C-alpha positions as a LaTeX table, in Angstrom:
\begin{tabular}{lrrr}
\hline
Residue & $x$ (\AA) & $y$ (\AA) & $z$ (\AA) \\
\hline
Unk1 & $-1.88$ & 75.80 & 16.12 \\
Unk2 & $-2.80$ & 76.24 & 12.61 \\
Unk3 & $-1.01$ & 73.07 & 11.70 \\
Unk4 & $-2.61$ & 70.56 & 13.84 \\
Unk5 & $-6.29$ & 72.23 & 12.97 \\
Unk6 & $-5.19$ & 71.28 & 9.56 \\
Unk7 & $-3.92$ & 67.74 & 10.44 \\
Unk8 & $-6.94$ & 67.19 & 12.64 \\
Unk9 & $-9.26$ & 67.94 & 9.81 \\
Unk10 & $-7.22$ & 66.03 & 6.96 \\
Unk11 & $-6.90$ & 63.03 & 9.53 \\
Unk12 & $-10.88$ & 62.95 & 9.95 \\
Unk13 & $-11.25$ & 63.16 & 5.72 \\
Unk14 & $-9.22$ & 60.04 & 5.85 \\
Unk15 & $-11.06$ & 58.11 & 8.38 \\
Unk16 & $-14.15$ & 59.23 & 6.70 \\
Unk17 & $-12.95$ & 57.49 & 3.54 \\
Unk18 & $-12.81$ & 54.47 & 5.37 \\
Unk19 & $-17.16$ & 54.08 & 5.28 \\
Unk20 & $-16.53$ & 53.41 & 1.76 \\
Unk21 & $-13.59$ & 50.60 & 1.41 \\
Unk22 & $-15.30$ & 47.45 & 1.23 \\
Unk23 & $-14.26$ & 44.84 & 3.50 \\
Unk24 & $-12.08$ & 41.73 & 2.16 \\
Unk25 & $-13.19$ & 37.96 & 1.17 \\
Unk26 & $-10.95$ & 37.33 & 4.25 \\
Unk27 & $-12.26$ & 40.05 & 6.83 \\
Unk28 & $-8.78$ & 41.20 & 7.52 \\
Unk29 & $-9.49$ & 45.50 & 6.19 \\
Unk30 & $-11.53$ & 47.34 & 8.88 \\
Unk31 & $-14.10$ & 50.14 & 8.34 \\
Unk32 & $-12.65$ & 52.94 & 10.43 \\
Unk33 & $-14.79$ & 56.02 & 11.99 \\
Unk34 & $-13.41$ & 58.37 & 14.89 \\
Unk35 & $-12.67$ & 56.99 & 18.26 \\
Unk36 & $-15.48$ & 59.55 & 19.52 \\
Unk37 & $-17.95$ & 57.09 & 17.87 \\
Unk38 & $-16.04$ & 54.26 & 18.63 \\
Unk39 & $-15.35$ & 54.27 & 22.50 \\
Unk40 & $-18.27$ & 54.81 & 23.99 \\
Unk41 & $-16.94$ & 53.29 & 27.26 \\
Unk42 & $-17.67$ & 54.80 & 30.71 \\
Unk43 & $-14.86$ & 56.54 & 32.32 \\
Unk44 & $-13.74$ & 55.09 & 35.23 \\
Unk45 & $-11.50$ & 57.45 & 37.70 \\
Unk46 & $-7.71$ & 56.66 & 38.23 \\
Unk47 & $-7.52$ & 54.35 & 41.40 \\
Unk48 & $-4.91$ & 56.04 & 43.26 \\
Unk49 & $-4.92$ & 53.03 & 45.74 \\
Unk50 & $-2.73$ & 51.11 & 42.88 \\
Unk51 & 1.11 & 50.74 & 44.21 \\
Unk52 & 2.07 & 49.37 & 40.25 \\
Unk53 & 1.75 & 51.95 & 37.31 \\
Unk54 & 1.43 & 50.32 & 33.97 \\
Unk55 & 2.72 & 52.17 & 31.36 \\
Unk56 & 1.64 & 51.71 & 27.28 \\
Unk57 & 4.69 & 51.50 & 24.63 \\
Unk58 & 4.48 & 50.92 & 21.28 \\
Unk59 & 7.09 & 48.99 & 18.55 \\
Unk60 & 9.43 & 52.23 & 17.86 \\
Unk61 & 12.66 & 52.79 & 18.63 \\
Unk62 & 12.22 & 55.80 & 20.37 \\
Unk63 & 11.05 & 53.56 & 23.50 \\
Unk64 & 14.06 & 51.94 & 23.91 \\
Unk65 & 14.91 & 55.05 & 26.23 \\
Unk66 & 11.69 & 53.84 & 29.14 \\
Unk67 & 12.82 & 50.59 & 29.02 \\
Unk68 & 16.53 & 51.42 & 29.62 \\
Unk69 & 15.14 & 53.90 & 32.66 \\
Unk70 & 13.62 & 50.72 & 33.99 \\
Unk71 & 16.29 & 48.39 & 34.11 \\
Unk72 & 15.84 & 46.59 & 30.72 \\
Unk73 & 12.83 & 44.62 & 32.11 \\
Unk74 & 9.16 & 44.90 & 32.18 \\
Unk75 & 8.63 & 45.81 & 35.47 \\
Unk76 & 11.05 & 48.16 & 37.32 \\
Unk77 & 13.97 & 46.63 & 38.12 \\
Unk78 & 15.98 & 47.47 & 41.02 \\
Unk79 & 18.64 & 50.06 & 41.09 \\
Unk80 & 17.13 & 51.17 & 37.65 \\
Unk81 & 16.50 & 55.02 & 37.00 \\
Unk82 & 12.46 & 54.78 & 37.74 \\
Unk83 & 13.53 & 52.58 & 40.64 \\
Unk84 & 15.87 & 55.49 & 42.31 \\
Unk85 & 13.16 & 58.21 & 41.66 \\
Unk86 & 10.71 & 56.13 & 43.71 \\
Unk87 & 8.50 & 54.79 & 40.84 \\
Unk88 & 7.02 & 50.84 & 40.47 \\
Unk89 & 6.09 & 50.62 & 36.96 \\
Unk90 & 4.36 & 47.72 & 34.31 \\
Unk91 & 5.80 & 48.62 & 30.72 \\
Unk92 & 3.87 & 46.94 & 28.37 \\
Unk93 & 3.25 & 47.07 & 24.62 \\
Unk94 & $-0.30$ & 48.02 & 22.69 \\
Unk95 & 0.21 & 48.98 & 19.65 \\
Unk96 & $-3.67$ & 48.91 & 18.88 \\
Unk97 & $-4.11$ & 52.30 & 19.70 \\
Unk98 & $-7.93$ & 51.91 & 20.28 \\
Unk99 & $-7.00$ & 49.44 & 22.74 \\
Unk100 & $-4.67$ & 51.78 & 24.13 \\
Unk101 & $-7.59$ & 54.82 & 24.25 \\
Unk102 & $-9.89$ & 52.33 & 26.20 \\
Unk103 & $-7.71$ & 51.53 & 28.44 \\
Unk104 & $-6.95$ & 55.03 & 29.31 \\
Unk105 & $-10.56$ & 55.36 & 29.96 \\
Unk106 & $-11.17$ & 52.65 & 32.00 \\
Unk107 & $-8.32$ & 53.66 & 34.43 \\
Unk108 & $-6.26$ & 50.70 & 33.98 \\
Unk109 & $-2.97$ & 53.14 & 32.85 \\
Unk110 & $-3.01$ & 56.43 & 32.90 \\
Unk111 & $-0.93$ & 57.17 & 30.34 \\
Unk112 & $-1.29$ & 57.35 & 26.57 \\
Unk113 & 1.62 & 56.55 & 24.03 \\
Unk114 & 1.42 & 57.65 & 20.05 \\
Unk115 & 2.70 & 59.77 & 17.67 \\
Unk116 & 1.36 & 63.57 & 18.02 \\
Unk117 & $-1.22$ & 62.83 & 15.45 \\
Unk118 & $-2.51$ & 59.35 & 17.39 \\
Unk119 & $-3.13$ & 61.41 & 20.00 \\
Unk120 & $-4.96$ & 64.05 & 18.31 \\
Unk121 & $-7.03$ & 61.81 & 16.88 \\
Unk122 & $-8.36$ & 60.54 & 20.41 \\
Unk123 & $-8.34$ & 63.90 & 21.91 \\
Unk124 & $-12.14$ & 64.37 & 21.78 \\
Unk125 & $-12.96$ & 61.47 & 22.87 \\
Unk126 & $-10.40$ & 61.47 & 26.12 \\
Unk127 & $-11.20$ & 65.13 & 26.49 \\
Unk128 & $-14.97$ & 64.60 & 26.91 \\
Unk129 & $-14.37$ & 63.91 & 30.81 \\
Unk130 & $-11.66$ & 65.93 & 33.28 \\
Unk131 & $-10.99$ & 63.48 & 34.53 \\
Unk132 & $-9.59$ & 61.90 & 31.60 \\
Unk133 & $-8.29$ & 64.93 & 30.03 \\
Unk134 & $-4.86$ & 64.96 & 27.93 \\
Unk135 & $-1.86$ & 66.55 & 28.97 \\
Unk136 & 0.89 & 66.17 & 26.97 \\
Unk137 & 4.42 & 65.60 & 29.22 \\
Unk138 & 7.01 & 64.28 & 27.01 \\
Unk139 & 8.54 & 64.16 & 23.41 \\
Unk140 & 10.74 & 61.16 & 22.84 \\
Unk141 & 11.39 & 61.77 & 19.47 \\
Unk142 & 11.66 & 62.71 & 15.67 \\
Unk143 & 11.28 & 59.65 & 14.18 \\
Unk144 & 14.47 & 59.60 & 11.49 \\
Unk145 & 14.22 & 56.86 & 9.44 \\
Unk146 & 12.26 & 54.60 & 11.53 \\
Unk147 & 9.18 & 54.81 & 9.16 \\
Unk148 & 8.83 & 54.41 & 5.66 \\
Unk149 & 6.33 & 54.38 & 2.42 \\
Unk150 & 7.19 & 51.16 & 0.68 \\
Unk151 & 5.71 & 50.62 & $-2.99$ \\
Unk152 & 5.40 & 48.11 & $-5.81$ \\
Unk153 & 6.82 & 48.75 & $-9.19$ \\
Unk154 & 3.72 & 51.06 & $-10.81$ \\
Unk155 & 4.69 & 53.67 & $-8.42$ \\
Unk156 & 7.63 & 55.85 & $-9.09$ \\
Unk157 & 6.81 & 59.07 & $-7.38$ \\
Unk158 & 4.89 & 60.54 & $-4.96$ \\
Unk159 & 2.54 & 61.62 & $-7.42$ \\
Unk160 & 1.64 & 58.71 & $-8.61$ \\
Unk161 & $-0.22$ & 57.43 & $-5.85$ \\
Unk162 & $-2.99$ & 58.69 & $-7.51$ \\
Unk163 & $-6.01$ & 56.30 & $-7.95$ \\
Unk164 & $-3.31$ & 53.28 & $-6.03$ \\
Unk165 & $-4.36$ & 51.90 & $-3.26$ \\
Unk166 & $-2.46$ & 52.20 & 0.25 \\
Unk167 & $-2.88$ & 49.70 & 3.54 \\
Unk168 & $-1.86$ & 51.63 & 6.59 \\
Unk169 & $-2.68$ & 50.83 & 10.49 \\
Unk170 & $-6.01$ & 52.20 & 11.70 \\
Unk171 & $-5.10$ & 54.67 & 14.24 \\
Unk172 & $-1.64$ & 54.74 & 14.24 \\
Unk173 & 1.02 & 56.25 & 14.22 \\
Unk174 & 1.90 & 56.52 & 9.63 \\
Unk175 & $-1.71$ & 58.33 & 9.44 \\
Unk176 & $-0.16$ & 61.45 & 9.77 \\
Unk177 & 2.89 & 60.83 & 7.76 \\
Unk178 & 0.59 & 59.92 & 4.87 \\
Unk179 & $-1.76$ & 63.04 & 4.95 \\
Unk180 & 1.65 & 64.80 & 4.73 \\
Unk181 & 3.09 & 62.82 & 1.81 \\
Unk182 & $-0.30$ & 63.31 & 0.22 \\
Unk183 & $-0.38$ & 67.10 & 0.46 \\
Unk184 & 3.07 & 67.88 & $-0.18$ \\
Unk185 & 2.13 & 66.52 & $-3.95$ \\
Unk186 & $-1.05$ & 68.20 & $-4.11$ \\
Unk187 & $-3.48$ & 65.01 & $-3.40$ \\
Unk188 & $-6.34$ & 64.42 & $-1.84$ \\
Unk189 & $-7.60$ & 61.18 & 0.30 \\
Unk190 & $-10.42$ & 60.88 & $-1.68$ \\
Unk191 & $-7.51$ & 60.47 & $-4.53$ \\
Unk192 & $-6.49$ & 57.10 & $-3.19$ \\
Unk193 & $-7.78$ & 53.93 & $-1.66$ \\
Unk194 & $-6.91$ & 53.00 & 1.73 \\
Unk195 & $-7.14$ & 49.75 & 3.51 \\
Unk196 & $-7.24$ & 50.14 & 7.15 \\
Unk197 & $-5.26$ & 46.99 & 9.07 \\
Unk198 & $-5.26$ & 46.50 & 12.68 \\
Unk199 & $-1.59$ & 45.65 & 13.31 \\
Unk200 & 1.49 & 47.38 & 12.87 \\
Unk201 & 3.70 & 44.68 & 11.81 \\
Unk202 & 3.37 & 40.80 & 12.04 \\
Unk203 & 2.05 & 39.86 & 15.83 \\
Unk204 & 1.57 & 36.14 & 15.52 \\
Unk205 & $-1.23$ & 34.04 & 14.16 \\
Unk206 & $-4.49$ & 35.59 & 12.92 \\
Unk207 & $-2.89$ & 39.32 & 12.54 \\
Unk208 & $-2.88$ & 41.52 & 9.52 \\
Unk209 & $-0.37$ & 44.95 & 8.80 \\
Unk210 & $-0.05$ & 46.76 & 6.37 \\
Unk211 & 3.18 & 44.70 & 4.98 \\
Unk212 & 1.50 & 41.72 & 5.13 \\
Unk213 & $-1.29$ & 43.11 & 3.07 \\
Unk214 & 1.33 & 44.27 & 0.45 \\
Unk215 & 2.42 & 40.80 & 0.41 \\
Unk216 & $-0.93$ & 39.36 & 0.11 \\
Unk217 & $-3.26$ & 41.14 & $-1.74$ \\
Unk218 & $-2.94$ & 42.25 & $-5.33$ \\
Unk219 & $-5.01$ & 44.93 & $-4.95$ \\
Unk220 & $-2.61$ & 46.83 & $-2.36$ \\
Unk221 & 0.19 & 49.26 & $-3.95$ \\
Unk222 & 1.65 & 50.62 & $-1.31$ \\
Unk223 & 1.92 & 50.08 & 2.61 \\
Unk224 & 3.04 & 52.56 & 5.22 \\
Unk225 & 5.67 & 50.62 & 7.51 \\
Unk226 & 8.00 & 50.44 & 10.08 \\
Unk227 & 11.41 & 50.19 & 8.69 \\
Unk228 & 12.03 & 46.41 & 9.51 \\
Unk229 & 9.33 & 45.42 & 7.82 \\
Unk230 & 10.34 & 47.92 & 4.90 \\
Unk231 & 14.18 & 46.33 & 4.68 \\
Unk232 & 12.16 & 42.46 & 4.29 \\
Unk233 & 9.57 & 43.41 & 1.68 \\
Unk234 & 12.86 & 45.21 & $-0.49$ \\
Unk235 & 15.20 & 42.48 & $-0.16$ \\
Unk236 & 17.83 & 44.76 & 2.64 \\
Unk237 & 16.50 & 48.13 & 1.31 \\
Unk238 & 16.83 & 47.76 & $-2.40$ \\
Unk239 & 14.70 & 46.12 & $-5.03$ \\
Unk240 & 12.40 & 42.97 & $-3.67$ \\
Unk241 & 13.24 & 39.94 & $-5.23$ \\
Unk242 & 10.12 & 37.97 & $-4.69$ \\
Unk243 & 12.19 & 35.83 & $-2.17$ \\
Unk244 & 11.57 & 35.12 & 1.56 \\
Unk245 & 9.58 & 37.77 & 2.92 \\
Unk246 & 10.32 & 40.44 & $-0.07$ \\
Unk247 & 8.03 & 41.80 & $-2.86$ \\
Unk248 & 8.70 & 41.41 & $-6.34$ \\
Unk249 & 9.70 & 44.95 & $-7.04$ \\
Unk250 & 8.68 & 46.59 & $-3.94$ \\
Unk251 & 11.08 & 49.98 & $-3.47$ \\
Unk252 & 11.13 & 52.14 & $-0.52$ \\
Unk253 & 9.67 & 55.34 & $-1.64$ \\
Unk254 & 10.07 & 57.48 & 0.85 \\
Unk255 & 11.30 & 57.25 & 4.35 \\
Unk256 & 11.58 & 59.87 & 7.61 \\
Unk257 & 14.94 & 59.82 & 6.98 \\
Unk258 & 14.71 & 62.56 & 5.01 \\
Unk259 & 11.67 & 63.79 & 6.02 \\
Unk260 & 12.48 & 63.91 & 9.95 \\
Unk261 & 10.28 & 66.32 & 11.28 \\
Unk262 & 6.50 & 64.75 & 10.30 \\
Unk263 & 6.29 & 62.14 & 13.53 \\
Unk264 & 6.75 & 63.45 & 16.45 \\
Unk265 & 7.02 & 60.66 & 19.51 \\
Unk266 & 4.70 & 61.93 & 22.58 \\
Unk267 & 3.68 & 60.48 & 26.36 \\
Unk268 & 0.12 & 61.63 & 27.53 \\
Unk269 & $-1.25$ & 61.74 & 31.06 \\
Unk270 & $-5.07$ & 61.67 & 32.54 \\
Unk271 & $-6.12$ & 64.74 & 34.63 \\
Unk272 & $-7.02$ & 62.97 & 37.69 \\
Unk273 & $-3.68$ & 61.04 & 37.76 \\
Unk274 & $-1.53$ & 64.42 & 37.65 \\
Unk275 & $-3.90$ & 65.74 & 40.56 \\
Unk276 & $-3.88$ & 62.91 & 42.78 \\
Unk277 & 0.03 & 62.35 & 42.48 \\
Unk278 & 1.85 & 65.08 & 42.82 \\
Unk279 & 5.32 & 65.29 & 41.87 \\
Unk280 & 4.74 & 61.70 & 40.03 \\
Unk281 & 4.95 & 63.62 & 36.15 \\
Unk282 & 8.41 & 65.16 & 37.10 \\
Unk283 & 9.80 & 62.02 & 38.16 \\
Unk284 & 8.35 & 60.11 & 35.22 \\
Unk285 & 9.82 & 62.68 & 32.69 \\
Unk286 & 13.07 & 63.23 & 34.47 \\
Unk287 & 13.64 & 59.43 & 34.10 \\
Unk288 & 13.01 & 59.74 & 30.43 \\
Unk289 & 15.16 & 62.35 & 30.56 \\
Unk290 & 17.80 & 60.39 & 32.15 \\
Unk291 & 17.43 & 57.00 & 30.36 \\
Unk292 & 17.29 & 59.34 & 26.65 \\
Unk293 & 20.76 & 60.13 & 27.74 \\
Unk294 & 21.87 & 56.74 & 28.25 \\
Unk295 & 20.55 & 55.71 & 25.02 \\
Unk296 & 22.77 & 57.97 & 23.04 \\
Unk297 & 25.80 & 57.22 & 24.85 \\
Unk298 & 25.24 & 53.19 & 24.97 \\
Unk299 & 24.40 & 53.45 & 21.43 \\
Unk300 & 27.60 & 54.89 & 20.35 \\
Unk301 & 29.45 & 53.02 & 22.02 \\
Unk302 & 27.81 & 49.55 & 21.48 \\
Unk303 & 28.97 & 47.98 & 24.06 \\
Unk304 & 27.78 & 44.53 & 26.30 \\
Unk305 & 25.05 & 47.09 & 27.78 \\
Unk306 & 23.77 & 48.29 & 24.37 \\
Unk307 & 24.01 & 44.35 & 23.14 \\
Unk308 & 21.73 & 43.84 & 26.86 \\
Unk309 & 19.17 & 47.03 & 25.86 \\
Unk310 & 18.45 & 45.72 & 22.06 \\
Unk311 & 17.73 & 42.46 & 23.38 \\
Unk312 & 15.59 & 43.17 & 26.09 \\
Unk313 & 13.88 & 45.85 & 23.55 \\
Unk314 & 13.46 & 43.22 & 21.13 \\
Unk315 & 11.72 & 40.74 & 23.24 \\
Unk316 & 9.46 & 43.68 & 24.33 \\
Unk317 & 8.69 & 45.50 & 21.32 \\
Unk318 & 8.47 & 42.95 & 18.89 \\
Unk319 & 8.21 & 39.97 & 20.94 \\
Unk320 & 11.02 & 38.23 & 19.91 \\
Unk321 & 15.03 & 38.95 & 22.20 \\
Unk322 & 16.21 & 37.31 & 18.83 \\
Unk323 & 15.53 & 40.12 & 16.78 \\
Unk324 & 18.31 & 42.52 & 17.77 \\
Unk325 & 19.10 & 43.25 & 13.88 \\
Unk326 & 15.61 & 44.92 & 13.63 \\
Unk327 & 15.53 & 46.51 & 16.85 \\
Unk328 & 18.83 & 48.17 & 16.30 \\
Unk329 & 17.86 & 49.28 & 12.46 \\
\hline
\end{tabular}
């Protein structure tokens, strides 16, 4: 418990930072404040009348497992794992976590998917209501080398993020990865510069993340990112070469490879929802449950139905079926 006090309040120091980053010629960098002050959106309660249950994922590996429990599609596809256990369910992917909070609110899913620290970081505002009230159900995951601090060539060590400037997602899920890169060398946020994006990676025209900002903008040192983008902007995981989408002498710095305990994976559920459906949570998690131990058996055996799974994944997570080299990195 004293851990996440201590996240919760170095995760509001950040966000407080954000009032004074200046905004960019091109309007891309956001001024970030807490959801609470954000969402002011009237909850609406959980229409229990609804025969479809859309459920939130976000571009991470880890939710490979729901959408092998549903039958590799977006809706639940029959003779699936949800399908046997009675459920009807919309997957769909937000990875604007905002979007993902007011959505919660408004009743049109009742779920919430982040990282442990995305979802502190919208607990008072959720929490404000019982009806809307967060209950934790599930932990997909460690991420294990799905994440990773990429830098340009001034940075060598940790330590010398000092006075550099970093571009990370507002809201999601590397905030608490960097508050714990930060302290474990003794720094504070007001020792740095961030520059809040609002995407994760590259979501089509008129998007900005925080590897596109390295890419872009001089200014930017270092950008916390998922690792396909990290493997483009350092030519394969070495040294960028300037070329195609690479840096000239970006460097992954640090990954959760070796630091595999900081993001931990996490499904949320509203009050009303649990109380109204009863029974619903246990078949919901034992599907997980179910389609996590799939997962580890298709992947090592990488067979025709892990080749089916990445591509389905791909098209879902990151919008392209194509990119089965990323989703299976």
């Amino acid at each position: 418990m004293k851990n996440v006090k201590y996240l919760n309040a170095f995760v509001c120091s950040l966000l407080a930072l954000s009032f004074s980053v200046s905004i960019s010629q091109e309007n891309r960098y956001l001024k970030t404040e807490p959801l609470v002050e954000k969402l002011k959106d009237s909850v609406k309660p959980w229409d229990n009348s609804k025969t479809v249950v859309k459920v939130p994922l976000i571009a991470w590996g880890a939710d490979m497992q729901t959408i092998l429990a549903n039958g590799n599609g977006r809706t639940t596809q029959q003779g699936s794992i949800f399908q046997t256990k009675g459920l009807n369910l919309e997957l769909y992917r937000e990875d604007v976590f905002e979007d993902q909070v007011r959505a919660y609110l408004e009743g049109e899913t009742p779920f919430l998917r982040g990282t442990l620290g995305m979802i502190n970081m919208a607990a008072e505002v959720v929490n404000r209501s019982p009806l809307t009230k967060l209950n934790v159900i599930y932990q997909l995951s460690w991420s294990a080398g799905g994440d990773a601090l990429v830098v340009k060539d001034n940075i060598r060590k940790p330590t010398d993020l000092k006075g550099k400037t970093v571009a990370v997602q507002a809201y999601g899920p590397h905030v608490d990865y960097l508050t714990t890169v930060l302290s474990s060398v003794g720094l504070k946020p007001s020792d740095i510069t961030i520059k809040w994006v609002p995407d994760l990676f590259d979501v089509g025209e008129g998007s900005y993340s925080p590897a596109m900002a390295l890419q872009s903008d001089n200014a930017v040192d270092a950008a916390m990112v998922i690792i396909p983008d990290a493997l483009a902007l350092t030519s394969g995981g070495n040294v960028g070469t300037g070329a195609e989408q690479s840096v000239s002498g970006a460097k992954i710095l640090l990954s959760t490879k070796t630091a595999d305990r900081i993001i931990s994976d996490v499904y949320a559920v509203r009050q009303d929802f649990v109380d109204n459906n009863p029974g619903y949570i246990e078949k919901f998690v034992a599907g997980l449950l179910e389609g996590e131990q799939d997962l580890r058996k298709l992947s090592q055996e990488k067979n025709d139905s892990w080749k089916s799974l990445v591509k389905a994944s791909a098209g879902i997570l990151l919008d392209d079926d194509n990119a089965v080299e990323d989703m299976g990195a």
